[in-house]
GROMACS .gro file of C-alpha atoms in nm:
model
  408
    1MET     CA    1  -3.949   1.931  -6.158
    2THR     CA    2  -4.140   1.615  -6.119
    3SER     CA    3  -4.277   1.522  -5.786
    4THR     CA    4  -4.155   1.169  -5.841
    5MET     CA    5  -3.794   1.322  -5.889
    6SER     CA    6  -3.825   1.531  -5.576
    7THR     CA    7  -3.918   1.222  -5.389
    8SER     CA    8  -3.649   1.015  -5.525
    9ILE     CA    9  -3.387   1.293  -5.440
   10LEU     CA   10  -3.546   1.310  -5.078
   11THR     CA   11  -3.478   0.914  -5.053
   12PHE     CA   12  -3.098   0.994  -5.004
   13TYR     CA   13  -3.186   1.274  -4.743
   14VAL     CA   14  -3.404   1.017  -4.531
   15ILE     CA   15  -3.160   0.735  -4.585
   16SER     CA   16  -2.868   0.990  -4.432
   17ILE     CA   17  -3.105   1.062  -4.115
   18VAL     CA   18  -3.151   0.711  -4.069
   19LEU     CA   19  -2.789   0.637  -4.070
   20TYR     CA   20  -2.709   0.884  -3.841
   21LEU     CA   21  -2.967   0.784  -3.579
   22VAL     CA   22  -2.852   0.422  -3.617
   23ALA     CA   23  -2.482   0.549  -3.573
   24THR     CA   24  -2.568   0.752  -3.235
   25LEU     CA   25  -2.713   0.430  -3.109
   26PHE     CA   26  -2.354   0.288  -3.156
   27PHE     CA   27  -2.186   0.548  -3.005
   28GLY     CA   28  -2.421   0.534  -2.721
   29ALA     CA   29  -2.310   0.160  -2.656
   30THR     CA   30  -1.960   0.309  -2.595
   31VAL     CA   31  -2.087   0.451  -2.263
   32ARG     CA   32  -2.367   0.200  -2.163
   33ASP     CA   33  -2.163   0.068  -1.890
   34LYS     CA   34  -2.122   0.356  -1.652
   35ASN     CA   35  -1.895   0.135  -1.394
   36SER     CA   36  -1.671   0.019  -1.621
   37LYS     CA   37  -1.304   0.141  -1.619
   38SER     CA   38  -1.183   0.425  -1.851
   39LYS     CA   39  -1.032   0.318  -2.184
   40SER     CA   40  -0.752   0.471  -2.354
   41GLN     CA   41  -0.857   0.753  -2.564
   42THR     CA   42  -0.645   0.621  -2.876
   43LYS     CA   43  -0.861   0.313  -2.908
   44LYS     CA   44  -1.160   0.262  -3.061
   45SER     CA   45  -1.429   0.043  -2.963
   46LYS     CA   46  -1.591  -0.177  -3.187
   47ALA     CA   47  -1.924   0.036  -3.137
   48GLY     CA   48  -1.716   0.347  -3.175
   49LYS     CA   49  -1.597   0.211  -3.489
   50ILE     CA   50  -1.923   0.103  -3.619
   51GLY     CA   51  -2.080   0.447  -3.544
   52ILE     CA   52  -1.814   0.650  -3.707
   53THR     CA   53  -1.877   0.425  -4.028
   54LEU     CA   54  -2.218   0.471  -4.039
   55THR     CA   55  -2.188   0.823  -3.958
   56ILE     CA   56  -1.928   0.860  -4.282
   57VAL     CA   57  -2.166   0.669  -4.499
   58GLY     CA   58  -2.464   0.871  -4.421
   59PHE     CA   59  -2.243   1.179  -4.444
   60SER     CA   60  -2.179   1.055  -4.819
   61THR     CA   61  -2.546   0.998  -4.890
   62HIS     CA   62  -2.625   1.337  -4.757
   63ILE     CA   63  -2.385   1.458  -4.993
   64VAL     CA   64  -2.529   1.259  -5.254
   65TYR     CA   65  -2.861   1.440  -5.222
   66PHE     CA   66  -2.723   1.802  -5.184
   67ILE     CA   67  -2.554   1.699  -5.543
   68LEU     CA   68  -2.867   1.580  -5.651
   69ARG     CA   69  -3.087   1.866  -5.544
   70TRP     CA   70  -2.824   2.110  -5.684
   71ILE     CA   71  -2.825   1.923  -6.046
   72ALA     CA   72  -3.226   1.936  -6.044
   73SER     CA   73  -3.261   2.300  -5.917
   74GLY     CA   74  -2.982   2.437  -6.116
   75HIS     CA   75  -2.823   2.629  -5.821
   76ALA     CA   76  -2.675   2.547  -5.516
   77PRO     CA   77  -2.947   2.421  -5.260
   78VAL     CA   78  -2.917   2.685  -4.995
   79SER     CA   79  -3.155   2.936  -5.093
   80ASN     CA   80  -3.459   2.877  -4.866
   81MET     CA   81  -3.496   2.766  -4.516
   82PHE     CA   82  -3.543   2.407  -4.560
   83GLU     CA   83  -3.196   2.404  -4.779
   84PHE     CA   84  -2.975   2.601  -4.535
   85VAL     CA   85  -3.119   2.413  -4.231
   86THR     CA   86  -3.029   2.078  -4.393
   87PHE     CA   87  -2.721   2.196  -4.509
   88LEU     CA   88  -2.628   2.333  -4.149
   89GLY     CA   89  -2.698   1.960  -4.014
   90MET     CA   90  -2.482   1.828  -4.282
   91SER     CA   91  -2.207   2.093  -4.172
   92ILE     CA   92  -2.237   1.946  -3.802
   93VAL     CA   93  -2.196   1.605  -3.914
   94PHE     CA   94  -1.865   1.695  -4.115
   95ALA     CA   95  -1.740   1.921  -3.842
   96PHE     CA   96  -1.802   1.626  -3.600
   97ILE     CA   97  -1.619   1.374  -3.831
   98ILE     CA   98  -1.284   1.623  -3.835
   99LEU     CA   99  -1.298   1.656  -3.495
  100TYR     CA  100  -1.359   1.296  -3.410
  101PHE     CA  101  -1.024   1.174  -3.582
  102ILE     CA  102  -0.820   1.432  -3.416
  103TYR     CA  103  -0.968   1.362  -3.076
  104LYS     CA  104  -1.110   1.038  -3.099
  105LEU     CA  105  -1.359   1.088  -2.870
  106ASP     CA  106  -1.688   0.856  -2.874
  107ILE     CA  107  -1.881   1.058  -2.658
  108LEU     CA  108  -1.891   1.339  -2.889
  109GLY     CA  109  -2.109   1.127  -3.132
  110VAL     CA  110  -2.360   1.044  -2.864
  111PHE     CA  111  -2.429   1.427  -2.824
  112ALA     CA  112  -2.330   1.546  -3.174
  113LEU     CA  113  -2.531   1.325  -3.394
  114PRO     CA  114  -2.861   1.419  -3.194
  115VAL     CA  115  -2.802   1.764  -3.236
  116ALA     CA  116  -2.763   1.736  -3.608
  117LEU     CA  117  -3.072   1.538  -3.619
  118MET     CA  118  -3.244   1.774  -3.394
  119ILE     CA  119  -3.143   2.051  -3.661
  120LEU     CA  120  -3.255   1.824  -3.962
  121ALA     CA  121  -3.597   1.755  -3.819
  122TYR     CA  122  -3.655   2.143  -3.795
  123ALA     CA  123  -3.579   2.174  -4.120
  124SER     CA  124  -3.895   1.947  -4.197
  125MET     CA  125  -4.109   2.248  -4.088
  126PHE     CA  126  -4.032   2.433  -4.409
  127PRO     CA  127  -4.150   2.354  -4.783
  128THR     CA  128  -3.899   2.097  -4.933
  129ASP     CA  129  -4.033   2.186  -5.291
  130ILE     CA  130  -3.743   2.333  -5.503
  131SER     CA  131  -3.831   2.698  -5.625
  132PRO     CA  132  -3.671   2.937  -5.879
  133LEU     CA  133  -3.451   3.172  -5.722
  134VAL     CA  134  -3.573   3.521  -5.630
  135PRO     CA  135  -3.373   3.800  -5.801
  136SER     CA  136  -3.205   3.933  -5.486
  137LEU     CA  137  -3.047   3.546  -5.464
  138GLN     CA  138  -2.923   3.527  -5.827
  139SER     CA  139  -2.568   3.552  -5.736
  140PRO     CA  140  -2.266   3.362  -5.682
  141TRP     CA  141  -2.233   3.510  -5.356
  142LEU     CA  142  -2.531   3.308  -5.265
  143TYR     CA  143  -2.304   2.993  -5.257
  144ILE     CA  144  -2.041   3.153  -5.093
  145HIS     CA  145  -2.191   3.344  -4.835
  146VAL     CA  146  -2.448   3.090  -4.709
  147THR     CA  147  -2.231   2.784  -4.733
  148THR     CA  148  -1.959   2.952  -4.569
  149VAL     CA  149  -2.182   3.058  -4.253
  150SER     CA  150  -2.355   2.718  -4.230
  151LEU     CA  151  -1.985   2.560  -4.228
  152ALA     CA  152  -1.890   2.812  -3.936
  153GLN     CA  153  -2.216   2.719  -3.746
  154GLY     CA  154  -2.163   2.355  -3.772
  155ILE     CA  155  -1.840   2.394  -3.646
  156LEU     CA  156  -1.936   2.603  -3.353
  157ALA     CA  157  -2.232   2.370  -3.263
  158ILE     CA  158  -1.941   2.094  -3.185
  159SER     CA  159  -1.832   2.355  -2.936
  160PHE     CA  160  -2.167   2.389  -2.787
  161VAL     CA  161  -2.176   1.979  -2.773
  162ALA     CA  162  -1.835   1.942  -2.599
  163GLY     CA  163  -1.928   2.223  -2.354
  164LEU     CA  164  -2.249   2.067  -2.228
  165ILE     CA  165  -2.055   1.712  -2.211
  166TYR     CA  166  -1.830   1.914  -1.998
  167LEU     CA  167  -2.082   2.101  -1.791
  168ILE     CA  168  -2.296   1.756  -1.703
  169ALA     CA  169  -1.959   1.586  -1.635
  170THR     CA  170  -1.825   1.813  -1.378
  171ILE     CA  171  -2.126   1.998  -1.231
  172ASP     CA  172  -2.214   1.864  -0.846
  173GLN     CA  173  -2.589   1.752  -0.919
  174THR     CA  174  -2.616   1.659  -0.523
  175VAL     CA  175  -2.705   2.003  -0.475
  176ARG     CA  176  -2.947   2.253  -0.626
  177ASN     CA  177  -2.828   2.591  -0.714
  178LYS     CA  178  -2.812   2.805  -0.994
  179LYS     CA  179  -2.570   2.601  -1.206
  180THR     CA  180  -2.766   2.267  -1.191
  181THR     CA  181  -3.084   2.503  -1.292
  182TRP     CA  182  -2.913   2.644  -1.583
  183LEU     CA  183  -2.803   2.322  -1.678
  184GLU     CA  184  -3.184   2.158  -1.666
  185ILE     CA  185  -3.310   2.453  -1.885
  186ILE     CA  186  -3.092   2.323  -2.137
  187MET     CA  187  -3.227   1.990  -2.108
  188ILE     CA  188  -3.548   2.132  -2.109
  189SER     CA  189  -3.490   2.325  -2.442
  190ILE     CA  190  -3.373   2.005  -2.615
  191PHE     CA  191  -3.675   1.857  -2.506
  192LEU     CA  192  -3.898   2.108  -2.654
  193VAL     CA  193  -3.682   2.059  -2.982
  194ILE     CA  194  -3.768   1.689  -2.952
  195GLY     CA  195  -4.145   1.802  -2.874
  196PHE     CA  196  -4.144   1.972  -3.201
  197VAL     CA  197  -4.002   1.659  -3.399
  198VAL     CA  198  -4.260   1.433  -3.234
  199SER     CA  199  -4.557   1.624  -3.298
  200SER     CA  200  -4.488   1.722  -3.635
  201SER     CA  201  -4.411   1.354  -3.750
  202ALA     CA  202  -4.717   1.237  -3.579
  203PHE     CA  203  -4.936   1.482  -3.762
  204ASN     CA  204  -4.756   1.426  -4.081
  205LEU     CA  205  -4.774   1.022  -4.052
  206MET     CA  206  -5.183   1.109  -3.996
  207ASP     CA  207  -5.163   1.331  -4.316
  208TYR     CA  208  -5.342   1.615  -4.099
  209GLU     CA  209  -5.446   1.934  -4.263
  210VAL     CA  210  -5.675   2.236  -4.189
  211GLN     CA  211  -5.712   2.537  -4.439
  212PHE     CA  212  -5.783   2.893  -4.329
  213GLU     CA  213  -5.840   3.184  -4.550
  214TYR     CA  214  -5.749   3.531  -4.470
  215THR     CA  215  -5.674   3.885  -4.595
  216GLU     CA  216  -5.302   4.013  -4.644
  217GLU     CA  217  -5.212   4.340  -4.800
  218ILE     CA  218  -4.956   4.297  -5.026
  219GLN     CA  219  -4.809   4.582  -5.227
  220GLY     CA  220  -5.088   4.797  -5.123
  221GLN     CA  221  -5.361   4.571  -5.226
  222GLU     CA  222  -5.579   4.325  -5.017
  223GLN     CA  223  -5.519   3.985  -5.125
  224LEU     CA  224  -5.701   3.672  -5.027
  225LEU     CA  225  -5.464   3.393  -4.940
  226VAL     CA  226  -5.507   3.055  -4.786
  227ALA     CA  227  -5.292   2.916  -4.476
  228ASP     CA  228  -5.219   2.546  -4.469
  229TYR     CA  229  -5.178   2.372  -4.126
  230HIS     CA  230  -5.035   2.054  -4.086
  231MET     CA  231  -5.099   2.043  -3.690
  232PRO     CA  232  -5.432   2.133  -3.526
  233ALA     CA  233  -5.477   2.486  -3.474
  234ILE     CA  234  -5.395   2.591  -3.140
  235ALA     CA  235  -5.335   2.932  -3.270
  236GLY     CA  236  -5.516   3.075  -3.567
  237VAL     CA  237  -5.422   3.329  -3.802
  238GLN     CA  238  -5.396   3.657  -3.672
  239SER     CA  239  -5.729   3.852  -3.583
  240ASP     CA  240  -5.655   4.140  -3.779
  241LYS     CA  241  -5.656   3.929  -4.120
  242ASN     CA  242  -6.030   3.837  -4.073
  243PRO     CA  243  -5.936   3.468  -4.115
  244THR     CA  244  -6.221   3.204  -4.196
  245THR     CA  245  -6.164   2.815  -4.172
  246LEU     CA  246  -6.201   2.640  -4.499
  247THR     CA  247  -6.184   2.276  -4.370
  248GLU     CA  248  -6.491   2.153  -4.172
  249GLY     CA  249  -6.471   1.918  -3.861
  250LYS     CA  250  -6.128   2.016  -3.742
  251MET     CA  251  -6.029   2.162  -3.405
  252THR     CA  252  -6.118   2.512  -3.407
  253PRO     CA  253  -5.829   2.764  -3.279
  254LEU     CA  254  -5.817   2.830  -2.904
  255ILE     CA  255  -5.638   3.156  -2.955
  256SER     CA  256  -5.521   3.414  -3.217
  257THR     CA  257  -5.156   3.453  -3.328
  258PRO     CA  258  -5.018   3.785  -3.194
  259ASN     CA  259  -5.063   4.044  -3.466
  260TRP     CA  260  -4.719   4.180  -3.422
  261MET     CA  261  -4.562   3.885  -3.528
  262GLN     CA  262  -4.460   3.906  -3.919
  263GLY     CA  263  -4.319   3.682  -4.187
  264ALA     CA  264  -4.429   3.441  -4.432
  265ASP     CA  265  -4.645   3.201  -4.237
  266SER     CA  266  -4.601   3.344  -3.909
  267ALA     CA  267  -4.918   3.207  -3.763
  268ARG     CA  268  -4.841   2.824  -3.876
  269LYS     CA  269  -4.502   2.861  -3.736
  270PHE     CA  270  -4.631   2.992  -3.401
  271ASN     CA  271  -4.852   2.713  -3.398
  272SER     CA  272  -4.582   2.475  -3.461
  273VAL     CA  273  -4.383   2.674  -3.139
  274LEU     CA  274  -4.693   2.616  -2.883
  275TRP     CA  275  -4.696   2.259  -3.030
  276SER     CA  276  -4.347   2.179  -2.960
  277PHE     CA  277  -4.387   2.351  -2.604
  278LEU     CA  278  -4.698   2.151  -2.517
  279THR     CA  279  -4.543   1.784  -2.624
  280GLY     CA  280  -4.181   1.875  -2.508
  281GLY     CA  281  -4.317   1.954  -2.182
  282VAL     CA  282  -4.517   1.648  -2.173
  283LEU     CA  283  -4.209   1.439  -2.274
  284TYR     CA  284  -3.963   1.629  -2.024
  285LEU     CA  285  -4.236   1.559  -1.730
  286ILE     CA  286  -4.280   1.185  -1.823
  287ALA     CA  287  -3.860   1.160  -1.852
  288ARG     CA  288  -3.875   1.345  -1.509
  289LEU     CA  289  -4.111   1.115  -1.356
  290ALA     CA  290  -3.920   0.782  -1.492
  291LEU     CA  291  -3.589   0.907  -1.389
  292ARG     CA  292  -3.714   1.062  -1.096
  293LYS     CA  293  -3.422   1.296  -1.105
  294ARG     CA  294  -3.325   1.582  -1.322
  295VAL     CA  295  -3.208   1.471  -1.645
  296SER     CA  296  -2.900   1.580  -1.636
  297ALA     CA  297  -2.806   1.439  -1.282
  298ALA     CA  298  -2.932   1.090  -1.474
  299ILE     CA  299  -2.696   1.143  -1.763
  300LYS     CA  300  -2.390   1.234  -1.530
  301PRO     CA  301  -2.277   0.890  -1.410
  302PHE     CA  302  -2.237   0.779  -1.794
  303LEU     CA  303  -1.993   1.048  -1.811
  304ARG     CA  304  -1.800   0.942  -1.519
  305ASN     CA  305  -1.480   0.837  -1.688
  306ILE     CA  306  -1.429   1.109  -1.990
  307ASN     CA  307  -1.143   1.318  -2.016
  308THR     CA  308  -1.269   1.643  -1.930
  309ASP     CA  309  -0.927   1.840  -2.029
  310LEU     CA  310  -0.957   1.692  -2.347
  311VAL     CA  311  -1.341   1.781  -2.380
  312ASP     CA  312  -1.237   2.140  -2.284
  313GLU     CA  313  -0.989   2.154  -2.539
  314VAL     CA  314  -1.259   2.054  -2.828
  315THR     CA  315  -1.441   2.335  -2.682
  316TYR     CA  316  -1.178   2.569  -2.749
  317ARG     CA  317  -1.072   2.435  -3.080
  318SER     CA  318  -1.403   2.436  -3.223
  319VAL     CA  319  -1.451   2.811  -3.144
  320ALA     CA  320  -1.108   2.881  -3.278
  321ILE     CA  321  -1.168   2.739  -3.604
  322GLY     CA  322  -1.541   2.835  -3.644
  323PHE     CA  323  -1.497   3.215  -3.546
  324PRO     CA  324  -1.267   3.309  -3.811
  325VAL     CA  325  -1.462   3.114  -4.073
  326PHE     CA  326  -1.806   3.261  -3.950
  327THR     CA  327  -1.622   3.613  -3.980
  328LEU     CA  328  -1.538   3.532  -4.331
  329GLY     CA  329  -1.890   3.443  -4.415
  330GLY     CA  330  -2.099   3.616  -4.184
  331LEU     CA  331  -1.938   3.929  -4.217
  332ILE     CA  332  -1.694   3.997  -4.506
  333PHE     CA  333  -1.912   3.775  -4.767
  334ALA     CA  334  -2.186   3.916  -4.631
  335SER     CA  335  -2.104   4.272  -4.664
  336ILE     CA  336  -1.974   4.220  -5.028
  337TRP     CA  337  -2.312   4.056  -5.117
  338ALA     CA  338  -2.519   4.318  -4.942
  339GLN     CA  339  -2.327   4.600  -5.148
  340ILE     CA  340  -2.386   4.407  -5.470
  341ALA     CA  341  -2.787   4.342  -5.390
  342TRP     CA  342  -2.896   4.637  -5.225
  343ASP     CA  343  -2.614   4.898  -5.279
  344ARG     CA  344  -2.493   4.919  -4.934
  345PHE     CA  345  -2.264   4.713  -4.739
  346TRP     CA  346  -2.464   4.736  -4.390
  347GLY     CA  347  -2.813   4.822  -4.316
  348TRP     CA  348  -2.916   4.692  -3.959
  349ASP     CA  349  -3.167   4.429  -4.085
  350PRO     CA  350  -3.202   4.221  -3.804
  351LYS     CA  351  -3.023   3.947  -3.975
  352GLU     CA  352  -2.713   4.135  -3.976
  353VAL     CA  353  -2.753   4.306  -3.617
  354TRP     CA  354  -2.736   3.895  -3.537
  355ALA     CA  355  -2.457   3.802  -3.691
  356LEU     CA  356  -2.274   4.118  -3.516
  357ILE     CA  357  -2.371   3.984  -3.200
  358THR     CA  358  -2.268   3.655  -3.269
  359PHE     CA  359  -1.909   3.770  -3.399
  360PHE     CA  360  -1.883   4.005  -3.081
  361PHE     CA  361  -1.965   3.707  -2.875
  362TYR     CA  362  -1.739   3.458  -2.989
  363ALA     CA  363  -1.443   3.716  -3.006
  364ALA     CA  364  -1.544   3.757  -2.645
  365PHE     CA  365  -1.499   3.410  -2.586
  366LEU     CA  366  -1.196   3.406  -2.748
  367HIS     CA  367  -1.049   3.708  -2.565
  368LEU     CA  368  -1.161   3.560  -2.220
  369ARG     CA  369  -1.012   3.234  -2.270
  370LEU     CA  370  -0.655   3.362  -2.412
  371SER     CA  371  -0.618   3.670  -2.180
  372ARG     CA  372  -0.811   3.595  -1.883
  373GLY     CA  373  -0.771   3.195  -1.834
  374TRP     CA  374  -1.136   3.129  -1.871
  375HIS     CA  375  -1.103   2.758  -1.915
  376GLY     CA  376  -1.317   2.475  -1.805
  377GLU     CA  377  -1.655   2.536  -1.684
  378LYS     CA  378  -1.656   2.910  -1.773
  379SER     CA  379  -1.535   2.806  -2.106
  380ALA     CA  380  -1.813   2.555  -2.126
  381TRP     CA  381  -2.096   2.794  -2.029
  382LEU     CA  382  -1.996   3.059  -2.305
  383ALA     CA  383  -2.009   2.800  -2.549
  384VAL     CA  384  -2.357   2.677  -2.473
  385ILE     CA  385  -2.482   3.061  -2.457
  386GLY     CA  386  -2.299   3.118  -2.809
  387PHE     CA  387  -2.474   2.826  -2.967
  388ALA     CA  388  -2.810   2.978  -2.803
  389ILE     CA  389  -2.721   3.276  -2.987
  390ILE     CA  390  -2.701   3.102  -3.313
  391MET     CA  391  -3.011   2.913  -3.267
  392PHE     CA  392  -3.215   3.247  -3.178
  393ASN     CA  393  -3.057   3.393  -3.518
  394ILE     CA  394  -3.179   3.073  -3.739
  395ILE     CA  395  -3.521   3.021  -3.540
  396VAL     CA  396  -3.651   3.363  -3.415
  397VAL     CA  397  -3.502   3.610  -3.667
  398ASN     CA  398  -3.613   3.401  -3.941
  399LEU     CA  399  -3.980   3.329  -3.803
  400VAL     CA  400  -4.061   3.642  -3.610
  401LEU     CA  401  -3.869   3.928  -3.704
  402ALA     CA  402  -3.945   4.087  -4.053
  403GLY     CA  403  -3.652   4.209  -4.259
  404LEU     CA  404  -3.464   4.193  -4.587
  405HIS     CA  405  -3.386   3.825  -4.521
  406SER     CA  406  -3.748   3.714  -4.491
  407TYR     CA  407  -3.720   3.553  -4.820
  408ALA     CA  408  -3.617   3.289  -4.641
   0.00000   0.00000   0.00000
């Protein structure tokens, strides 16, 4: 596939991101007046109408990108991390659109679209090139398993969004306690993701690149490889790989990546994590200084008039829909494909273990909600924790833990 064709396909992807961003601003305009009286949830403000229209147009453009990449590659574009994460972002937008028309909550757009944008920004750290499928992925179950899991995670992401809205709106921010502390930790985590987006985008615009040469044992033989960094190397390649710097005049690594970190490009990814913490931490401190209060406390007044019972309903419905879809894709379809590809239904691979943990957690969520009456705040906390488990699976398991799914 030519570079020109790849760029033209990515253009549709970029357009969808821009439209999602503009739509977020219009949804934000629906809550700009924190002192306004509550409006009927059955009526859409002009800004809300424009916001959902732009979201639908952006989603349509996203689908065009997905179809064009499928045609260009000859297979469903969900075979590597860039493709999977971009599809996850699209799934979040799709779930938001469906739930928006059911519940008519503009506030969902203020939080759901930024989450989708952060997921799409996370995808940018992976190579965007179209590559042939490895043998283990050459199966129709690739499309069935991966797309089903991604769609389920997109739906469950809306439960996180609704849960976060509920917590910010209902928790008393005038006192410092465990609840406000954990809520602020969530805000800090979001700033860390924003930090990654800002730092990676800035260095990409500067066309920053530094290369390291290192040795790697592959199939019993030592091979000489090159690591391409697109951010200054705070952490260099693992010391046991005897790295040497190939690019002159660039920042020398301050530390080596821990030797226990495994997986493709683990050093570069660890370096990206460090930049995320550094940039995100600085941005959070700037926000705290500007707001002179906790970020969650600053957001709370804008959520004064929301219908918390309706938000709680969205939290539950998202899990009620997303959980069975995840069970189907993440366990049943995955087991069938594992039997076909590796001659076993289950093998305690890290990815499989965390899929099972996710299953049990959301099963417990529904049990506690339906049998023990865990509504409202308790349900919201569970929704937030559940999405943290999903993100741990997507980020840490893929980037740090080695296993049969390391081809991602």
